[in-house]
Amino acid sequence: MIKYVALYKQPADPEAFEKAYFEQHKPLIDKVPGLVRQEIAKVGRTFVPNFLEGSEPYLIAELYFESKDAMKAAFASPEWQASGANLTEIGGMELVAMFSAEVVE
């Protein structure tokens, strides 16, 4: 299994960002083919300050796929492209670091 992780910095307007994220962006992600599960967590406390160079982590989204190939196929889908365009529209691309990680245990 592999997961795609999006780590978001604190937005200028958290309420507006959350509204757009959960009402617009998440429904698009829900439609991505090959997605096994999705976890979204709101960061409650940061134990190592300044990890993000002066901006605290705010939201973590983890998208799980069965394999690297399944994730690559998802990335090529129109649903993934639509979610990326939406993230740009709602200002999330300015806030996010994205990476993949293989689940080893």
CSV table of N, CA, C and O in Angstrom, one decimal:
chain,number,residue,atom,x,y,z
A,1,MET,N,0.8,-1.2,0.0
A,1,MET,CA,0.0,0.0,0.0
A,1,MET,C,0.9,1.2,0.0
A,1,MET,O,2.0,1.2,0.6
A,2,ILE,N,0.4,2.3,-0.6
A,2,ILE,CA,1.1,3.5,-0.7
A,2,ILE,C,0.1,4.7,-0.3
A,2,ILE,O,-1.1,4.5,-0.6
A,3,LYS,N,0.7,5.7,0.3
A,3,LYS,CA,-0.2,6.8,0.6
A,3,LYS,C,0.4,8.1,0.0
A,3,LYS,O,1.6,8.3,-0.1
A,4,TYR,N,-0.5,9.0,-0.3
A,4,TYR,CA,-0.2,10.3,-0.8
A,4,TYR,C,-0.5,11.3,0.3
A,4,TYR,O,-1.7,11.2,0.8
A,5,VAL,N,0.4,12.1,0.8
A,5,VAL,CA,0.2,12.9,1.9
A,5,VAL,C,0.3,14.4,1.5
A,5,VAL,O,1.2,14.8,0.8
A,6,ALA,N,-0.7,15.1,1.9
A,6,ALA,CA,-0.7,16.6,1.7
A,6,ALA,C,-0.7,17.2,3.1
A,6,ALA,O,-1.6,17.0,3.9
A,7,LEU,N,0.3,18.0,3.3
A,7,LEU,CA,0.5,18.7,4.6
A,7,LEU,C,0.3,20.2,4.4
A,7,LEU,O,1.0,20.8,3.6
A,8,TYR,N,-0.8,20.8,5.0
A,8,TYR,CA,-1.1,22.2,4.7
A,8,TYR,C,-0.7,23.0,5.9
A,8,TYR,O,-0.8,22.7,7.0
A,9,LYS,N,-0.2,24.2,5.5
A,9,LYS,CA,0.2,25.2,6.5
A,9,LYS,C,-1.1,25.9,6.9
A,9,LYS,O,-2.1,25.9,6.3
A,10,GLN,N,-0.9,26.7,8.0
A,10,GLN,CA,-2.1,27.5,8.5
A,10,GLN,C,-2.5,28.5,7.5
A,10,GLN,O,-1.7,29.3,7.0
A,11,PRO,N,-3.8,28.5,7.1
A,11,PRO,CA,-4.3,29.5,6.1
A,11,PRO,C,-4.6,30.8,6.8
A,11,PRO,O,-4.8,30.9,8.0
A,12,ALA,N,-4.6,31.9,6.0
A,12,ALA,CA,-4.9,33.2,6.5
A,12,ALA,C,-6.3,33.2,7.1
A,12,ALA,O,-6.5,33.9,8.1
A,13,ASP,N,-7.2,32.6,6.5
A,13,ASP,CA,-8.6,32.5,6.9
A,13,ASP,C,-9.0,31.0,7.0
A,13,ASP,O,-9.6,30.4,6.1
A,14,PRO,N,-8.8,30.4,8.2
A,14,PRO,CA,-9.0,29.0,8.4
A,14,PRO,C,-10.5,28.6,8.1
A,14,PRO,O,-10.7,27.6,7.5
A,15,GLU,N,-11.4,29.4,8.5
A,15,GLU,CA,-12.8,29.1,8.3
A,15,GLU,C,-13.2,29.0,6.9
A,15,GLU,O,-13.8,28.1,6.4
A,16,ALA,N,-12.7,30.0,6.1
A,16,ALA,CA,-13.0,30.0,4.6
A,16,ALA,C,-12.3,28.8,3.9
A,16,ALA,O,-12.9,28.2,3.1
A,17,PHE,N,-11.1,28.6,4.3
A,17,PHE,CA,-10.3,27.5,3.7
A,17,PHE,C,-11.0,26.1,4.0
A,17,PHE,O,-11.2,25.3,3.1
A,18,GLU,N,-11.4,25.9,5.2
A,18,GLU,CA,-12.1,24.6,5.6
A,18,GLU,C,-13.4,24.5,4.8
A,18,GLU,O,-13.7,23.4,4.4
A,19,LYS,N,-14.1,25.5,4.7
A,19,LYS,CA,-15.4,25.5,4.0
A,19,LYS,C,-15.1,25.1,2.6
A,19,LYS,O,-15.8,24.1,2.1
A,20,ALA,N,-14.2,25.7,1.9
A,20,ALA,CA,-13.9,25.4,0.5
A,20,ALA,C,-13.3,24.0,0.4
A,20,ALA,O,-13.7,23.2,-0.5
A,21,TYR,N,-12.4,23.6,1.3
A,21,TYR,CA,-11.8,22.3,1.3
A,21,TYR,C,-12.8,21.2,1.4
A,21,TYR,O,-12.8,20.2,0.6
A,22,PHE,N,-13.7,21.3,2.4
A,22,PHE,CA,-14.6,20.2,2.7
A,22,PHE,C,-15.8,20.2,1.8
A,22,PHE,O,-16.4,19.1,1.5
A,23,GLU,N,-16.2,21.4,1.3
A,23,GLU,CA,-17.4,21.4,0.4
A,23,GLU,C,-17.1,21.3,-1.1
A,23,GLU,O,-17.9,20.8,-1.8
A,24,GLN,N,-15.9,21.7,-1.5
A,24,GLN,CA,-15.5,21.6,-2.9
A,24,GLN,C,-14.4,20.6,-3.2
A,24,GLN,O,-14.6,19.7,-4.0
A,25,HIS,N,-13.3,20.6,-2.4
A,25,HIS,CA,-12.2,19.8,-2.8
A,25,HIS,C,-12.4,18.3,-2.4
A,25,HIS,O,-12.1,17.4,-3.2
A,26,LYS,N,-12.8,18.1,-1.2
A,26,LYS,CA,-12.9,16.7,-0.7
A,26,LYS,C,-13.9,15.9,-1.6
A,26,LYS,O,-13.6,14.7,-1.9
A,27,PRO,N,-15.0,16.4,-2.0
A,27,PRO,CA,-15.9,15.7,-2.8
A,27,PRO,C,-15.3,15.3,-4.2
A,27,PRO,O,-15.6,14.2,-4.7
A,28,LEU,N,-14.4,16.1,-4.7
A,28,LEU,CA,-13.6,15.7,-5.9
A,28,LEU,C,-12.7,14.6,-5.7
A,28,LEU,O,-12.5,13.7,-6.4
A,29,ILE,N,-12.0,14.7,-4.5
A,29,ILE,CA,-11.0,13.6,-4.2
A,29,ILE,C,-11.8,12.3,-4.0
A,29,ILE,O,-11.3,11.2,-4.3
A,30,ASP,N,-12.9,12.4,-3.4
A,30,ASP,CA,-13.7,11.1,-3.1
A,30,ASP,C,-14.0,10.4,-4.4
A,30,ASP,O,-14.2,9.2,-4.4
A,31,LYS,N,-14.0,11.0,-5.6
A,31,LYS,CA,-14.3,10.4,-6.9
A,31,LYS,C,-13.1,9.9,-7.6
A,31,LYS,O,-13.2,9.3,-8.6
A,32,VAL,N,-11.9,10.1,-7.0
A,32,VAL,CA,-10.6,9.6,-7.7
A,32,VAL,C,-10.6,8.1,-7.8
A,32,VAL,O,-10.8,7.4,-6.8
A,33,PRO,N,-10.4,7.5,-9.0
A,33,PRO,CA,-10.4,6.1,-9.1
A,33,PRO,C,-9.2,5.5,-8.4
A,33,PRO,O,-8.1,6.0,-8.4
A,34,GLY,N,-9.5,4.3,-7.8
A,34,GLY,CA,-8.4,3.6,-7.1
A,34,GLY,C,-8.1,4.0,-5.7
A,34,GLY,O,-7.3,3.4,-5.0
A,35,LEU,N,-8.8,5.1,-5.2
A,35,LEU,CA,-8.6,5.5,-3.9
A,35,LEU,C,-9.2,4.5,-2.9
A,35,LEU,O,-10.4,4.2,-3.0
A,36,VAL,N,-8.4,4.0,-2.0
A,36,VAL,CA,-8.9,3.0,-1.1
A,36,VAL,C,-9.5,3.6,0.1
A,36,VAL,O,-10.6,3.2,0.6
A,37,ARG,N,-8.9,4.6,0.7
A,37,ARG,CA,-9.4,5.4,1.8
A,37,ARG,C,-8.8,6.7,1.9
A,37,ARG,O,-7.7,7.0,1.3
A,38,GLN,N,-9.4,7.6,2.6
A,38,GLN,CA,-8.9,9.0,2.8
A,38,GLN,C,-9.0,9.3,4.3
A,38,GLN,O,-10.1,9.1,4.9
A,39,GLU,N,-8.0,9.9,4.8
A,39,GLU,CA,-8.0,10.4,6.2
A,39,GLU,C,-7.6,11.9,6.2
A,39,GLU,O,-6.6,12.2,5.6
A,40,ILE,N,-8.4,12.7,6.9
A,40,ILE,CA,-8.1,14.1,7.0
A,40,ILE,C,-8.0,14.4,8.5
A,40,ILE,O,-8.9,14.1,9.2
A,41,ALA,N,-6.9,15.0,8.9
A,41,ALA,CA,-6.8,15.3,10.3
A,41,ALA,C,-6.4,16.8,10.4
A,41,ALA,O,-5.6,17.4,9.7
A,42,LYS,N,-7.0,17.4,11.4
A,42,LYS,CA,-6.7,18.8,11.8
A,42,LYS,C,-5.6,18.8,12.9
A,42,LYS,O,-5.8,18.1,13.9
A,43,VAL,N,-4.5,19.5,12.7
A,43,VAL,CA,-3.4,19.5,13.7
A,43,VAL,C,-3.9,20.2,14.9
A,43,VAL,O,-4.3,21.4,14.8
A,44,GLY,N,-3.8,19.6,16.0
A,44,GLY,CA,-4.2,20.2,17.3
A,44,GLY,C,-3.0,20.9,18.0
A,44,GLY,O,-3.2,21.9,18.7
A,45,ARG,N,-1.9,20.3,18.0
A,45,ARG,CA,-0.7,20.8,18.7
A,45,ARG,C,0.5,20.4,17.9
A,45,ARG,O,0.7,19.3,17.4
A,46,THR,N,1.5,21.4,17.9
A,46,THR,CA,2.8,21.1,17.2
A,46,THR,C,3.8,21.0,18.3
A,46,THR,O,4.0,21.9,19.1
A,47,PHE,N,4.5,19.9,18.3
A,47,PHE,CA,5.5,19.6,19.3
A,47,PHE,C,6.9,20.1,18.9
A,47,PHE,O,7.7,20.3,19.8
A,48,VAL,N,7.2,20.2,17.7
A,48,VAL,CA,8.4,20.8,17.2
A,48,VAL,C,8.1,22.1,16.4
A,48,VAL,O,7.8,22.0,15.2
A,49,PRO,N,8.2,23.2,17.0
A,49,PRO,CA,7.8,24.4,16.4
A,49,PRO,C,8.8,24.8,15.2
A,49,PRO,O,9.9,24.3,15.2
A,50,ASN,N,8.3,25.6,14.3
A,50,ASN,CA,9.1,26.1,13.1
A,50,ASN,C,9.5,25.0,12.2
A,50,ASN,O,10.4,25.2,11.4
A,51,PHE,N,8.8,23.9,12.2
A,51,PHE,CA,9.1,22.8,11.2
A,51,PHE,C,8.9,23.3,9.8
A,51,PHE,O,9.6,23.0,8.9
A,52,LEU,N,7.8,24.1,9.6
A,52,LEU,CA,7.5,24.7,8.3
A,52,LEU,C,8.0,26.1,8.2
A,52,LEU,O,7.3,26.9,7.5
A,53,GLU,N,9.1,26.4,8.8
A,53,GLU,CA,9.7,27.7,8.6
A,53,GLU,C,8.8,28.9,9.0
A,53,GLU,O,8.5,29.8,8.2
A,54,GLY,N,8.3,28.9,10.2
A,54,GLY,CA,7.5,30.0,10.7
A,54,GLY,C,6.0,29.8,10.5
A,54,GLY,O,5.2,30.6,11.0
A,55,SER,N,5.6,28.8,9.8
A,55,SER,CA,4.1,28.5,9.6
A,55,SER,C,3.8,27.2,10.3
A,55,SER,O,4.5,26.2,10.0
A,56,GLU,N,2.8,27.1,11.1
A,56,GLU,CA,2.5,25.9,11.7
A,56,GLU,C,1.6,25.0,10.8
A,56,GLU,O,0.8,25.4,10.0
A,57,PRO,N,1.8,23.6,10.9
A,57,PRO,CA,0.9,22.7,10.2
A,57,PRO,C,-0.5,22.9,10.6
A,57,PRO,O,-0.8,23.1,11.8
A,58,TYR,N,-1.4,22.8,9.7
A,58,TYR,CA,-2.8,23.0,10.0
A,58,TYR,C,-3.7,21.8,9.7
A,58,TYR,O,-4.6,21.4,10.5
A,59,LEU,N,-3.5,21.2,8.5
A,59,LEU,CA,-4.3,20.1,8.1
A,59,LEU,C,-3.5,19.0,7.4
A,59,LEU,O,-2.5,19.4,6.7
A,60,ILE,N,-3.8,17.7,7.6
A,60,ILE,CA,-3.0,16.7,7.0
A,60,ILE,C,-4.1,15.8,6.3
A,60,ILE,O,-5.0,15.3,6.9
A,61,ALA,N,-3.9,15.6,5.0
A,61,ALA,CA,-4.7,14.7,4.2
A,61,ALA,C,-3.9,13.5,3.7
A,61,ALA,O,-2.8,13.7,3.2
A,62,GLU,N,-4.4,12.3,4.0
A,62,GLU,CA,-3.7,11.1,3.6
A,62,GLU,C,-4.6,10.3,2.7
A,62,GLU,O,-5.7,10.0,3.1
A,63,LEU,N,-4.2,10.0,1.5
A,63,LEU,CA,-4.9,9.3,0.5
A,63,LEU,C,-4.2,8.0,0.2
A,63,LEU,O,-3.1,7.9,-0.2
A,64,TYR,N,-4.9,6.9,0.4
A,64,TYR,CA,-4.3,5.5,0.3
A,64,TYR,C,-4.7,4.9,-1.0
A,64,TYR,O,-5.9,4.9,-1.4
A,65,PHE,N,-3.7,4.2,-1.6
A,65,PHE,CA,-3.9,3.4,-2.8
A,65,PHE,C,-3.2,2.1,-2.6
A,65,PHE,O,-2.3,1.9,-1.9
A,66,GLU,N,-3.7,1.1,-3.4
A,66,GLU,CA,-3.2,-0.3,-3.2
A,66,GLU,C,-1.7,-0.4,-3.6
A,66,GLU,O,-1.0,-1.2,-3.1
A,67,SER,N,-1.3,0.4,-4.6
A,67,SER,CA,0.1,0.2,-5.1
A,67,SER,C,0.5,1.5,-5.8
A,67,SER,O,-0.3,2.5,-6.0
A,68,LYS,N,1.8,1.6,-6.1
A,68,LYS,CA,2.3,2.7,-6.8
A,68,LYS,C,1.6,2.9,-8.2
A,68,LYS,O,1.3,4.0,-8.6
A,69,ASP,N,1.4,1.7,-8.8
A,69,ASP,CA,0.7,1.8,-10.1
A,69,ASP,C,-0.7,2.3,-10.0
A,69,ASP,O,-1.1,3.1,-10.9
A,70,ALA,N,-1.4,1.9,-9.0
A,70,ALA,CA,-2.7,2.4,-8.8
A,70,ALA,C,-2.7,3.9,-8.5
A,70,ALA,O,-3.6,4.7,-9.0
A,71,MET,N,-1.7,4.4,-7.8
A,71,MET,CA,-1.6,5.8,-7.5
A,71,MET,C,-1.3,6.6,-8.8
A,71,MET,O,-1.9,7.6,-9.1
A,72,LYS,N,-0.4,6.0,-9.6
A,72,LYS,CA,0.0,6.7,-10.9
A,72,LYS,C,-1.2,6.7,-11.8
A,72,LYS,O,-1.4,7.8,-12.5
A,73,ALA,N,-2.0,5.7,-11.8
A,73,ALA,CA,-3.2,5.7,-12.7
A,73,ALA,C,-4.2,6.7,-12.1
A,73,ALA,O,-4.8,7.5,-12.9
A,74,ALA,N,-4.3,6.9,-10.8
A,74,ALA,CA,-5.2,7.9,-10.3
A,74,ALA,C,-4.8,9.3,-10.6
A,74,ALA,O,-5.6,10.1,-11.0
A,75,PHE,N,-3.4,9.5,-10.6
A,75,PHE,CA,-2.9,10.8,-11.0
A,75,PHE,C,-3.2,11.2,-12.4
A,75,PHE,O,-3.2,12.4,-12.8
A,76,ALA,N,-3.3,10.2,-13.3
A,76,ALA,CA,-3.6,10.5,-14.7
A,76,ALA,C,-5.1,10.6,-15.0
A,76,ALA,O,-5.5,11.0,-16.1
A,77,SER,N,-5.9,10.5,-14.0
A,77,SER,CA,-7.4,10.5,-14.2
A,77,SER,C,-7.9,11.9,-14.3
A,77,SER,O,-7.4,12.9,-13.7
A,78,PRO,N,-9.0,12.1,-15.0
A,78,PRO,CA,-9.7,13.4,-15.0
A,78,PRO,C,-10.1,13.9,-13.7
A,78,PRO,O,-10.1,15.1,-13.4
A,79,GLU,N,-10.5,13.0,-12.8
A,79,GLU,CA,-10.9,13.3,-11.4
A,79,GLU,C,-9.8,13.9,-10.6
A,79,GLU,O,-10.0,14.9,-9.9
A,80,TRP,N,-8.6,13.4,-10.8
A,80,TRP,CA,-7.4,13.9,-10.1
A,80,TRP,C,-7.1,15.3,-10.6
A,80,TRP,O,-6.8,16.2,-9.9
A,81,GLN,N,-7.2,15.5,-12.0
A,81,GLN,CA,-6.9,16.7,-12.6
A,81,GLN,C,-7.9,17.8,-12.1
A,81,GLN,O,-7.5,19.0,-11.8
A,82,ALA,N,-9.1,17.4,-12.0
A,82,ALA,CA,-10.1,18.4,-11.5
A,82,ALA,C,-9.9,18.8,-10.1
A,82,ALA,O,-10.0,19.9,-9.7
A,83,SER,N,-9.4,17.8,-9.2
A,83,SER,CA,-9.1,18.1,-7.8
A,83,SER,C,-8.0,19.1,-7.7
A,83,SER,O,-7.9,20.0,-6.9
A,84,GLY,N,-6.9,18.9,-8.6
A,84,GLY,CA,-5.8,19.8,-8.6
A,84,GLY,C,-6.2,21.2,-9.0
A,84,GLY,O,-5.7,22.2,-8.4
A,85,ALA,N,-7.0,21.3,-10.0
A,85,ALA,CA,-7.5,22.6,-10.5
A,85,ALA,C,-8.3,23.3,-9.3
A,85,ALA,O,-8.1,24.5,-9.1
A,86,ASN,N,-9.1,22.5,-8.7
A,86,ASN,CA,-9.9,23.1,-7.6
A,86,ASN,C,-9.0,23.5,-6.4
A,86,ASN,O,-9.2,24.6,-5.8
A,87,LEU,N,-8.0,22.8,-6.1
A,87,LEU,CA,-7.1,23.1,-5.0
A,87,LEU,C,-6.4,24.5,-5.3
A,87,LEU,O,-6.2,25.3,-4.5
A,88,THR,N,-6.0,24.7,-6.6
A,88,THR,CA,-5.5,26.0,-7.0
A,88,THR,C,-6.5,27.1,-6.8
A,88,THR,O,-6.2,28.1,-6.3
A,89,GLU,N,-7.7,26.8,-7.2
A,89,GLU,CA,-8.8,27.8,-7.1
A,89,GLU,C,-9.0,28.3,-5.7
A,89,GLU,O,-9.3,29.4,-5.4
A,90,ILE,N,-9.0,27.3,-4.7
A,90,ILE,CA,-9.3,27.6,-3.3
A,90,ILE,C,-8.1,28.1,-2.5
A,90,ILE,O,-8.1,28.4,-1.4
A,91,GLY,N,-6.9,28.2,-3.2
A,91,GLY,CA,-5.7,28.7,-2.6
A,91,GLY,C,-4.9,27.7,-1.8
A,91,GLY,O,-3.9,28.0,-1.2
A,92,GLY,N,-5.2,26.4,-2.0
A,92,GLY,CA,-4.5,25.4,-1.3
A,92,GLY,C,-3.1,25.1,-1.8
A,92,GLY,O,-2.3,24.7,-1.0
A,93,MET,N,-2.9,25.3,-3.1
A,93,MET,CA,-1.5,25.1,-3.6
A,93,MET,C,-0.5,25.9,-3.0
A,93,MET,O,0.7,25.5,-2.9
A,94,GLU,N,-0.8,27.1,-2.5
A,94,GLU,CA,0.1,28.0,-1.8
A,94,GLU,C,0.4,27.5,-0.4
A,94,GLU,O,1.4,28.0,0.2
A,95,LEU,N,-0.3,26.6,0.1
A,95,LEU,CA,-0.2,26.2,1.5
A,95,LEU,C,0.3,24.8,1.7
A,95,LEU,O,0.6,24.4,2.8
A,96,VAL,N,0.5,24.0,0.6
A,96,VAL,CA,0.7,22.6,0.8
A,96,VAL,C,2.0,22.1,0.4
A,96,VAL,O,2.7,22.6,-0.5
A,97,ALA,N,2.5,21.1,1.1
A,97,ALA,CA,3.6,20.2,0.7
A,97,ALA,C,3.0,18.9,0.4
A,97,ALA,O,2.2,18.4,1.2
A,98,MET,N,3.4,18.2,-0.7
A,98,MET,CA,2.8,16.9,-1.0
A,98,MET,C,3.9,15.9,-1.2
A,98,MET,O,5.0,16.2,-1.8
A,99,PHE,N,3.7,14.7,-0.8
A,99,PHE,CA,4.7,13.6,-1.0
A,99,PHE,C,4.0,12.2,-0.9
A,99,PHE,O,2.8,12.2,-0.4
A,100,SER,N,4.6,11.2,-1.3
A,100,SER,CA,4.1,9.9,-1.2
A,100,SER,C,5.0,9.1,-0.2
A,100,SER,O,6.2,9.4,-0.1
A,101,ALA,N,4.4,8.1,0.4
A,101,ALA,CA,5.1,7.2,1.4
A,101,ALA,C,4.6,5.8,1.3
A,101,ALA,O,3.4,5.6,1.2
A,102,GLU,N,5.5,4.9,1.2
A,102,GLU,CA,5.1,3.5,1.2
A,102,GLU,C,4.8,3.0,2.6
A,102,GLU,O,5.5,3.3,3.5
A,103,VAL,N,3.6,2.4,2.7
A,103,VAL,CA,3.2,1.9,4.0
A,103,VAL,C,4.0,0.6,4.3
A,103,VAL,O,3.8,-0.4,3.5
A,104,VAL,N,4.8,0.5,5.3
A,104,VAL,CA,5.7,-0.6,5.5
A,104,VAL,C,5.2,-1.5,6.6
A,104,VAL,O,5.7,-2.6,6.8
A,105,GLU,N,4.3,-1.0,7.5
A,105,GLU,CA,3.8,-1.9,8.5
A,105,GLU,C,2.4,-1.4,8.9
A,105,GLU,O,2.1,-0.3,8.9
